[in-house]
């Protein structure tokens, strides 16, 4: 029976794609619907009364309502609004005995712009992040500041630091896609009960796992949203976790120190039976800085000017060589070179995870200057060995059946013994009460099939740092190529991708990572104005009095507030030949 089941899994997406191809071929060139602009409204009542006045929301309990005065929220100036909290679908699991529900908060501006913004959160969810709707590395604005009603949720479980909710099959599905399905109509009804009308326009946005939520929503719920904003969209998240564990085993081969202890989810430090490699010593900060500098040296001028920045990342992949552009150590490791074994590991990690037969398990990663960033090291070395991230997520959420020992589980030993031939396929498996595999509940139903979104007249913007160490920018390019394979030249009429050179995972790195893509999305959806270049700003020392908004990795040779145009792929920010190299106005998208 198993071969026929696998065949069905392979045939279904093909049939879906052929159906969309037929649709595009018959009517894909017809004009898309033009959605009208949202109409503002106000709420002049008492926020405190909302807890008792909101009724009829299916499966929902409102747990609180209060007024929040105008002021800073998540470091952004925000207007007076009502904060409503609640939970949906509370239940006791018959599998692990834990209590689960979908927790949420909705922030409702007194002066509302008529729009709803679903804030999709990152990591493994499990906590209700402040519903501000802020995006970009160092947010300069937010959806709430612009007057949106904003919702944030925990995606159906209440454990942000541990992945053990994956033992419950419904919690898995809620995390993957069902929380969005449940919350979307509830939030629209709640908004209608407060303002007297439902939102005219609905948007959804997030980065990392939030970007995954965005692509899942575009596929599953494209008829319910008018605009989707996806950052670093880890739509193949289980595969990316496999790649992280692949990296651990590669780094271990060149690590220079060992770890004798590890930490459980409860924070207990335990002694390992056998010391394991300390993968953080595989590439020192000095070595990664050297690698980044060699990439810049080789590729800096490709965008028309030498300015300590690689604007044309795609062209860089064609000319940069680990073998010839990085010095090989002839003596010890001193930060100025890499050993032959380190070069092999660097190449293997960038080529992507593979099983013993050489079959690719995840996409490759581009060589990019942001390898020098602290974020790159954190994701590659720390998050890939900790209980709360990739090892734990793989063991308890993505593998079927999941592991069940929540007391003794350790991240590093699990990562070191993960088998890419026998364990990696478990992200596609089902078993008993686990009727959906991780690659079913975590990923879009058909990532390239955006026909619902397109036919609605909705639009989608995706952005991704080219130095993202956990979700490969190349994987996002592969997704875009698959969309283009169906919609061809029509793709650009409703989907745009903005690479962010040298940006790490959602923010940081030697990059201009502060930008606003909400306004361009709204203008595209509601006015039909397709976005072009978008100005991004660096956040160097002195650009803010708020420490959290400063990016210490902005190169000293840059103006602290250097700007660059973010260009819709495949165009590249190219120097005009004259002008200040620190100003976006000196560059054009070509």
XYZ file of C-alpha atoms in Angstrom:
590
model
C 0.000 0.000 0.000
C 2.822 2.461 0.737
C 4.084 2.807 -2.877
C 0.612 3.750 -4.132
C 0.267 6.303 -1.321
C 3.571 7.891 -2.238
C 2.486 7.948 -5.875
C -0.714 9.760 -4.940
C 1.328 12.360 -3.073
C 3.442 12.921 -6.176
C 0.539 12.932 -8.668
C -1.746 15.314 -6.743
C 0.515 18.390 -7.003
C 1.089 17.641 -10.693
C -2.650 17.496 -11.349
C -3.136 20.727 -9.382
C -0.392 22.437 -11.367
C -1.846 21.238 -14.679
C -5.244 22.582 -13.638
C -3.739 25.977 -12.905
C -1.808 25.891 -16.182
C -5.071 25.279 -17.999
C -6.663 28.166 -16.117
C -3.819 30.523 -16.936
C -3.772 29.400 -20.548
C -7.503 30.031 -20.945
C -7.861 33.260 -19.042
C -4.578 34.172 -17.373
C -4.119 37.244 -19.541
C -7.474 38.751 -18.575
C -7.364 41.836 -16.359
C -7.149 41.120 -12.641
C -9.826 42.550 -10.338
C -8.865 45.930 -8.887
C -9.720 46.043 -5.206
C -11.058 49.278 -3.784
C -9.475 51.241 -0.954
C -10.403 50.616 2.667
C -12.713 53.156 4.290
C -11.772 54.394 7.797
C -14.036 54.161 10.834
C -13.779 55.049 14.509
C -14.568 53.512 17.865
C -15.605 56.093 20.433
C -16.822 53.739 23.122
C -15.203 52.398 26.285
C -12.657 49.652 25.619
C -13.394 48.034 28.973
C -16.945 47.200 27.905
C -15.782 45.117 24.965
C -15.156 42.063 27.111
C -18.882 41.759 27.760
C -20.307 43.328 24.595
C -18.511 41.070 22.107
C -20.582 37.914 21.699
C -21.365 35.172 19.246
C -17.743 34.382 18.359
C -17.695 30.624 17.794
C -15.536 28.694 20.249
C -14.098 31.940 21.617
C -13.766 33.323 25.128
C -12.814 36.990 25.566
C -10.564 37.139 28.617
C -9.880 40.868 28.825
C -10.300 44.291 27.277
C -8.630 47.570 28.152
C -7.508 50.928 26.793
C -3.888 51.465 25.788
C -2.864 55.101 25.652
C -0.947 56.528 22.730
C 2.829 56.065 23.116
C 5.707 53.764 22.300
C 4.848 50.143 21.634
C 7.649 47.852 20.443
C 9.752 51.024 20.068
C 7.226 52.563 17.657
C 4.918 55.514 18.292
C 1.448 54.027 18.383
C -2.033 55.623 18.650
C -4.587 55.043 21.392
C -6.248 51.679 20.967
C -8.248 48.916 22.623
C -6.469 45.715 23.599
C -8.683 42.632 23.520
C -7.391 39.221 24.646
C -8.973 35.815 24.329
C -8.682 32.154 23.499
C -10.322 29.708 21.124
C -11.085 25.991 21.085
C -9.804 25.125 24.573
C -9.388 21.384 25.025
C -7.536 18.691 26.950
C -5.386 16.472 24.745
C -6.203 12.776 24.762
C -2.605 12.101 23.694
C -0.413 13.973 26.194
C -3.030 15.160 28.720
C -2.049 18.830 28.368
C -4.516 21.688 27.982
C -4.376 23.538 24.679
C -6.128 26.520 23.140
C -5.441 29.186 20.528
C -4.531 32.292 22.500
C -4.683 35.721 20.874
C -4.713 39.453 21.297
C -6.272 42.027 18.993
C -5.337 45.705 19.077
C -8.058 48.007 17.752
C -7.181 51.662 17.039
C -9.753 54.248 18.096
C -9.133 55.793 14.661
C -9.242 52.751 12.382
C -8.145 52.733 8.749
C -10.595 49.983 7.788
C -7.916 47.292 7.461
C -7.123 44.053 9.315
C -3.564 42.779 9.733
C -2.866 39.207 10.850
C 0.578 39.241 12.462
C 2.146 35.828 11.870
C 4.842 35.189 14.460
C 8.177 33.379 14.348
C 9.987 30.469 15.945
C 7.766 27.661 17.137
C 5.147 30.232 18.228
C 3.786 29.335 21.677
C 3.573 32.923 22.936
C 1.424 35.879 21.955
C 3.813 38.523 20.678
C 2.740 42.159 20.916
C 0.227 42.731 18.136
C 1.935 45.702 16.523
C 2.477 44.348 13.030
C 6.095 45.535 12.823
C 8.317 44.213 10.032
C 11.847 44.863 8.826
C 15.108 44.633 10.728
C 14.756 47.822 12.729
C 11.105 48.748 12.353
C 10.399 52.366 11.484
C 6.658 51.871 11.568
C 4.025 49.194 12.119
C 0.606 48.202 10.900
C -0.899 49.370 14.190
C 0.821 52.747 13.885
C -0.750 53.093 10.435
C -4.232 52.431 11.849
C -4.704 48.711 11.141
C -6.534 46.440 13.560
C -3.836 43.865 14.353
C -4.089 40.290 15.634
C -1.310 38.174 17.153
C -1.589 34.592 18.413
C 0.342 31.708 19.948
C -0.769 29.416 17.060
C -2.516 26.954 19.338
C -0.053 26.046 22.087
C 1.446 27.706 25.138
C 5.093 26.638 25.077
C 7.477 29.030 23.363
C 10.776 27.583 24.602
C 10.064 23.873 24.176
C 8.754 21.864 21.201
C 6.938 19.236 23.223
C 3.489 20.345 22.027
C 4.356 18.323 18.908
C 3.359 15.182 20.783
C -0.252 16.318 20.385
C -1.386 15.842 16.754
C -3.946 18.674 16.818
C -1.396 21.113 18.248
C 0.865 20.233 15.318
C -1.895 21.044 12.835
C -2.880 24.241 14.637
C 0.751 25.381 14.534
C 1.053 24.464 10.880
C -2.075 26.030 9.412
C -5.271 25.596 11.422
C -4.766 28.490 13.857
C -4.871 30.887 10.909
C -8.003 29.145 9.619
C -9.738 29.504 12.993
C -8.581 33.004 13.851
C -9.236 34.714 10.521
C -13.053 34.604 10.520
C -13.184 35.151 14.284
C -11.030 38.281 14.056
C -13.094 39.701 11.217
C -16.301 39.112 13.202
C -14.747 40.681 16.297
C -13.704 43.739 14.299
C -17.216 44.020 12.846
C -18.765 43.919 16.317
C -16.539 46.804 17.448
C -16.615 49.146 14.449
C -19.976 48.179 12.963
C -18.413 46.788 9.798
C -16.009 44.069 8.829
C -12.571 45.071 7.536
C -12.647 46.305 3.958
C -9.190 44.894 3.326
C -7.314 42.079 5.063
C -3.539 41.589 5.169
C -1.242 38.968 6.670
C 2.469 39.331 7.301
C 5.377 37.859 9.197
C 9.021 36.835 9.008
C 10.757 33.467 9.477
C 8.085 31.027 10.639
C 5.805 34.033 10.150
C 6.950 34.104 6.534
C 6.068 30.419 6.348
C 2.614 31.255 7.707
C 2.382 33.889 4.950
C 3.092 31.428 2.127
C 0.794 28.838 3.702
C -1.970 31.457 3.934
C -1.394 32.491 0.317
C -1.918 28.866 -0.729
C -4.659 27.755 1.663
C -6.484 31.009 2.364
C -5.765 33.131 -0.687
C -9.475 33.931 -0.997
C -9.554 35.492 2.484
C -6.654 37.955 2.245
C -6.028 40.900 -0.048
C -2.333 41.315 0.667
C 0.363 38.933 1.902
C 3.776 40.092 3.159
C 6.241 37.246 3.739
C 9.751 37.717 5.115
C 12.400 34.954 4.995
C 9.620 32.481 4.232
C 10.690 29.115 5.605
C 7.942 27.348 3.697
C 10.073 24.168 3.702
C 10.761 24.492 7.412
C 11.102 20.748 8.159
C 13.638 20.442 5.330
C 15.499 23.497 6.634
C 15.723 21.810 10.048
C 17.246 18.757 8.360
C 19.811 21.090 6.779
C 20.649 22.568 10.171
C 21.411 19.125 11.570
C 23.449 18.371 8.450
C 25.482 21.458 9.254
C 26.111 20.315 12.825
C 27.676 17.089 11.625
C 29.828 18.912 9.076
C 31.055 21.488 11.618
C 31.841 18.713 14.092
C 34.516 17.391 11.730
C 36.570 20.599 12.023
C 35.696 21.667 15.587
C 38.692 22.349 17.800
C 37.059 21.784 21.194
C 34.531 19.483 22.824
C 31.521 19.844 25.092
C 31.278 17.604 28.132
C 27.825 18.842 29.189
C 24.504 19.702 27.610
C 21.295 21.308 28.836
C 17.806 19.817 29.035
C 14.624 21.757 28.289
C 14.176 22.431 32.008
C 17.587 24.100 32.146
C 19.291 21.230 33.929
C 22.941 20.828 32.955
C 23.860 17.178 32.546
C 27.153 15.446 31.848
C 27.376 13.722 28.484
C 28.444 10.048 28.571
C 31.004 10.919 25.886
C 32.219 14.471 25.126
C 30.944 15.780 21.765
C 32.443 18.357 19.387
C 31.774 22.001 20.201
C 30.592 23.020 16.756
C 30.926 26.741 17.561
C 34.691 26.287 17.184
C 34.407 25.101 13.571
C 34.683 28.654 12.230
C 35.824 31.442 14.539
C 34.489 34.990 14.311
C 37.808 36.049 12.781
C 37.584 33.308 10.161
C 34.016 34.203 9.248
C 34.972 37.875 9.010
C 37.805 36.889 6.694
C 35.441 34.860 4.506
C 33.044 37.790 4.305
C 35.851 40.157 3.361
C 37.008 37.820 0.574
C 33.474 37.689 -0.822
C 33.265 41.488 -0.778
C 36.711 41.829 -2.344
C 35.759 39.514 -5.209
C 32.237 40.834 -5.829
C 32.127 44.465 -4.624
C 32.499 46.068 -8.050
C 29.848 43.923 -9.764
C 27.149 46.539 -9.109
C 29.206 49.305 -10.670
C 31.060 50.783 -7.700
C 33.500 49.724 -4.962
C 31.718 50.606 -1.722
C 32.282 47.663 0.658
C 28.919 46.172 -0.306
C 27.897 43.391 -2.671
C 24.754 44.508 -4.442
C 24.699 41.877 -7.177
C 24.562 38.676 -5.153
C 23.542 36.520 -8.126
C 26.552 37.627 -10.177
C 28.789 36.989 -7.168
C 27.853 33.299 -7.156
C 29.295 32.971 -10.661
C 32.703 34.434 -9.834
C 33.431 33.643 -6.172
C 35.361 30.444 -5.464
C 36.069 28.940 -2.061
C 39.011 27.075 -3.558
C 40.812 30.041 -5.104
C 39.507 33.146 -3.285
C 40.012 32.000 0.305
C 43.630 31.403 1.412
C 44.511 27.883 2.513
C 46.348 27.608 5.810
C 49.902 26.336 5.575
C 50.422 26.401 9.343
C 47.943 26.893 12.170
C 44.526 28.580 12.143
C 45.050 32.292 12.810
C 41.923 33.824 11.241
C 43.616 34.750 7.963
C 43.001 31.434 6.194
C 41.009 28.188 6.265
C 42.337 24.664 6.421
C 41.594 22.338 3.500
C 39.073 20.510 5.710
C 37.337 23.780 6.642
C 37.014 24.632 2.954
C 35.409 21.257 2.340
C 32.937 21.826 5.179
C 32.124 25.363 4.019
C 31.382 24.022 0.540
C 29.256 21.148 1.819
C 27.133 23.434 4.010
C 26.512 25.891 1.179
C 25.761 23.073 -1.271
C 22.930 21.903 0.992
C 22.048 18.772 2.940
C 22.254 15.419 1.154
C 21.700 11.782 1.972
C 24.305 9.092 1.424
C 23.311 8.667 -2.221
C 23.840 12.365 -2.875
C 20.156 13.287 -3.199
C 19.411 16.842 -2.077
C 17.379 17.136 1.141
C 17.228 20.962 1.107
C 18.342 23.768 -1.160
C 21.805 25.296 -1.419
C 22.804 28.601 0.213
C 24.436 31.541 -1.619
C 27.879 32.743 -0.615
C 27.313 36.182 0.888
C 29.119 38.768 3.003
C 26.712 38.317 5.914
C 28.490 35.125 6.922
C 30.428 37.420 9.245
C 27.335 38.295 11.291
C 26.594 37.083 14.797
C 23.180 35.930 13.579
C 24.808 33.537 11.144
C 26.811 31.968 13.967
C 23.815 31.771 16.302
C 21.671 29.895 13.815
C 24.405 27.619 12.531
C 26.017 26.751 15.859
C 23.648 27.447 18.784
C 20.115 27.045 17.452
C 21.121 23.924 15.549
C 22.113 22.160 18.776
C 19.569 23.468 21.313
C 16.459 21.687 22.570
C 14.177 24.608 21.760
C 15.143 24.933 18.102
C 16.099 22.535 15.323
C 16.892 19.297 17.212
C 13.825 19.619 19.417
C 11.558 20.730 16.590
C 12.741 17.833 14.445
C 12.309 15.256 17.219
C 8.922 16.348 18.540
C 7.162 18.305 15.763
C 8.519 17.288 12.367
C 9.329 13.579 12.759
C 6.488 11.074 12.778
C 6.027 9.466 15.158
C 7.559 12.012 17.548
C 9.873 11.284 20.390
C 8.137 11.254 23.766
C 10.891 11.613 26.391
C 10.610 15.290 27.308
C 12.797 14.980 30.410
C 16.051 13.569 29.115
C 16.106 14.887 25.561
C 19.338 16.701 24.632
C 19.887 18.706 21.459
C 23.540 18.104 20.591
C 23.529 14.289 20.904
C 20.348 14.136 18.822
C 21.876 16.329 16.106
C 25.075 14.293 16.030
C 23.340 10.942 15.553
C 20.603 12.121 13.164
C 20.595 9.803 10.135
C 19.959 11.477 6.789
C 18.954 8.210 5.144
C 16.514 6.891 7.760
C 15.531 9.874 9.928
C 15.141 12.612 7.302
C 12.284 10.782 5.478
C 10.242 10.880 8.694
C 9.227 14.473 7.895
C 7.086 12.911 5.134
C 5.685 10.122 7.328
C 2.324 9.551 9.001
C 1.553 7.117 11.803
C -1.525 6.271 13.864
C -3.089 9.459 15.266
C -0.524 11.505 13.325
C -2.511 11.526 10.102
C -0.654 14.459 8.541
C 3.078 14.558 7.957
C 5.146 17.619 8.791
C 5.558 18.306 5.083
C 1.768 18.354 4.879
C 0.826 20.527 7.854
C 3.861 22.845 7.786
C 4.050 23.706 4.092
C 1.730 25.276 1.514
C -0.636 22.751 -0.049
C 0.825 23.575 -3.439
C 3.401 26.354 -3.037
C 3.195 27.506 -6.648
C -0.603 27.423 -6.871
C -1.604 30.982 -6.009
C -4.684 31.032 -8.202
C -7.056 31.895 -5.323
C -4.916 34.871 -4.392
C -4.557 36.036 -7.986
C -8.217 35.659 -8.899
C -9.224 37.740 -5.887
C -7.075 40.600 -7.115
C -4.797 40.170 -4.113
C -1.034 40.822 -4.118
C 1.980 39.292 -2.453
C 5.383 40.724 -1.537
C 8.198 38.523 -0.277
C 11.541 39.729 1.078
C 14.548 37.656 2.092
C 18.070 38.349 3.307
C 20.622 36.784 0.991
C 22.776 35.840 4.017
C 19.941 34.065 5.821
C 21.672 31.140 7.587
C 18.593 29.011 8.295
C 16.084 29.510 5.457
C 17.962 29.545 2.190
C 17.422 32.490 -0.120
C 17.958 30.003 -2.950
C 14.929 28.063 -1.717
C 12.818 31.200 -2.032
C 14.142 31.669 -5.575
C 13.129 28.082 -6.333
C 9.627 28.849 -5.056
C 9.394 31.941 -7.254
C 10.559 29.911 -10.251
C 7.801 27.381 -9.572
C 5.214 30.171 -9.499
C 6.570 31.515 -12.788
C 6.370 28.036 -14.296
C 2.590 28.255 -13.860
C 1.816 31.939 -14.339
C 4.685 32.955 -16.602
C 4.895 36.666 -17.327
C 1.691 37.192 -15.332
C 3.566 36.424 -12.109
C 4.917 39.945 -11.812
C 1.374 41.311 -11.817
C 0.656 39.884 -8.363
C 3.916 38.572 -6.786
C 7.210 40.374 -6.177
C 10.372 39.236 -4.395
C 12.821 41.680 -2.787
C 16.271 40.268 -1.954
C 18.057 42.132 0.869
C 21.823 41.812 0.240
C 23.912 40.676 3.235
C 20.925 40.672 5.619
C 20.877 37.739 8.033
C 17.700 36.026 9.269
C 14.975 38.725 9.123
C 17.421 41.428 10.262
C 21.040 42.193 11.056
C 24.273 41.583 9.233
C 26.319 44.173 7.306
C 23.148 45.339 5.603
C 20.610 48.086 5.089
C 17.816 46.233 6.871
C 15.328 48.932 7.890
C 12.464 49.324 5.429
C 8.692 49.549 5.099
C 6.953 47.178 2.699
C 3.479 47.617 4.180
C 2.712 50.866 2.339
C 3.917 49.524 -1.034
C 1.719 46.460 -0.543
C -1.350 48.534 0.367
C -0.808 50.859 -2.588
C -0.492 47.869 -4.905
C -3.621 46.168 -3.553
C -5.892 49.191 -3.209
C -4.607 51.637 -5.839
C -3.106 49.352 -8.449
C 0.313 50.996 -8.081
C 2.866 48.225 -8.567
C 5.883 48.653 -6.268
C 9.291 49.397 -7.721
C 12.384 50.114 -5.682
C 11.960 50.483 -1.908
C 14.461 52.463 0.143
C 16.223 50.513 2.905
C 18.373 52.199 5.541
C 21.284 50.991 7.627
C 21.053 51.314 11.411
C 24.590 52.202 12.395
C 25.753 53.850 15.586
C 24.030 57.183 16.152
C 20.976 56.535 13.993
C 18.729 55.998 17.032
C 18.668 56.688 20.746
C 17.032 53.287 21.246
C 19.750 50.673 21.638
C 17.559 47.868 20.289
C 17.296 49.662 16.958
C 21.057 49.929 16.414
C 22.763 47.332 14.228
C 26.348 47.013 15.462
C 27.297 45.079 12.325
C 26.948 48.047 9.982
C 30.514 48.468 8.604
C 32.497 51.407 9.980
C 33.334 52.463 6.408
C 29.661 53.152 5.696
C 27.713 56.227 6.655
C 25.729 54.976 9.674
C 22.476 55.734 7.859
C 23.520 54.526 4.408
C 20.534 53.860 2.158
C 20.087 51.426 -0.678
C 17.176 50.621 -2.976
C 15.670 47.189 -2.502
C 14.982 46.008 -6.039
C 12.309 43.562 -7.191
C 13.986 40.382 -8.404
C 15.684 39.912 -10.851
C 16.708 43.590 -11.035
C 19.755 44.699 -9.038
C 20.677 47.988 -7.362
C 23.291 49.324 -9.776
C 25.409 52.456 -9.362
C 24.431 55.294 -11.713
C 28.054 56.313 -12.257
C 27.944 59.468 -10.153
C 26.683 60.469 -6.738
C 27.165 59.654 -3.065
C 27.704 55.912 -2.603
C 25.878 56.141 0.721
C 22.648 57.368 -0.931
C 19.986 55.195 -2.539
C 19.430 57.969 -5.104
C 22.818 57.109 -6.646
C 21.570 53.630 -7.587
C 18.903 52.334 -9.946
C 17.235 48.940 -10.253
C 18.516 47.384 -13.480
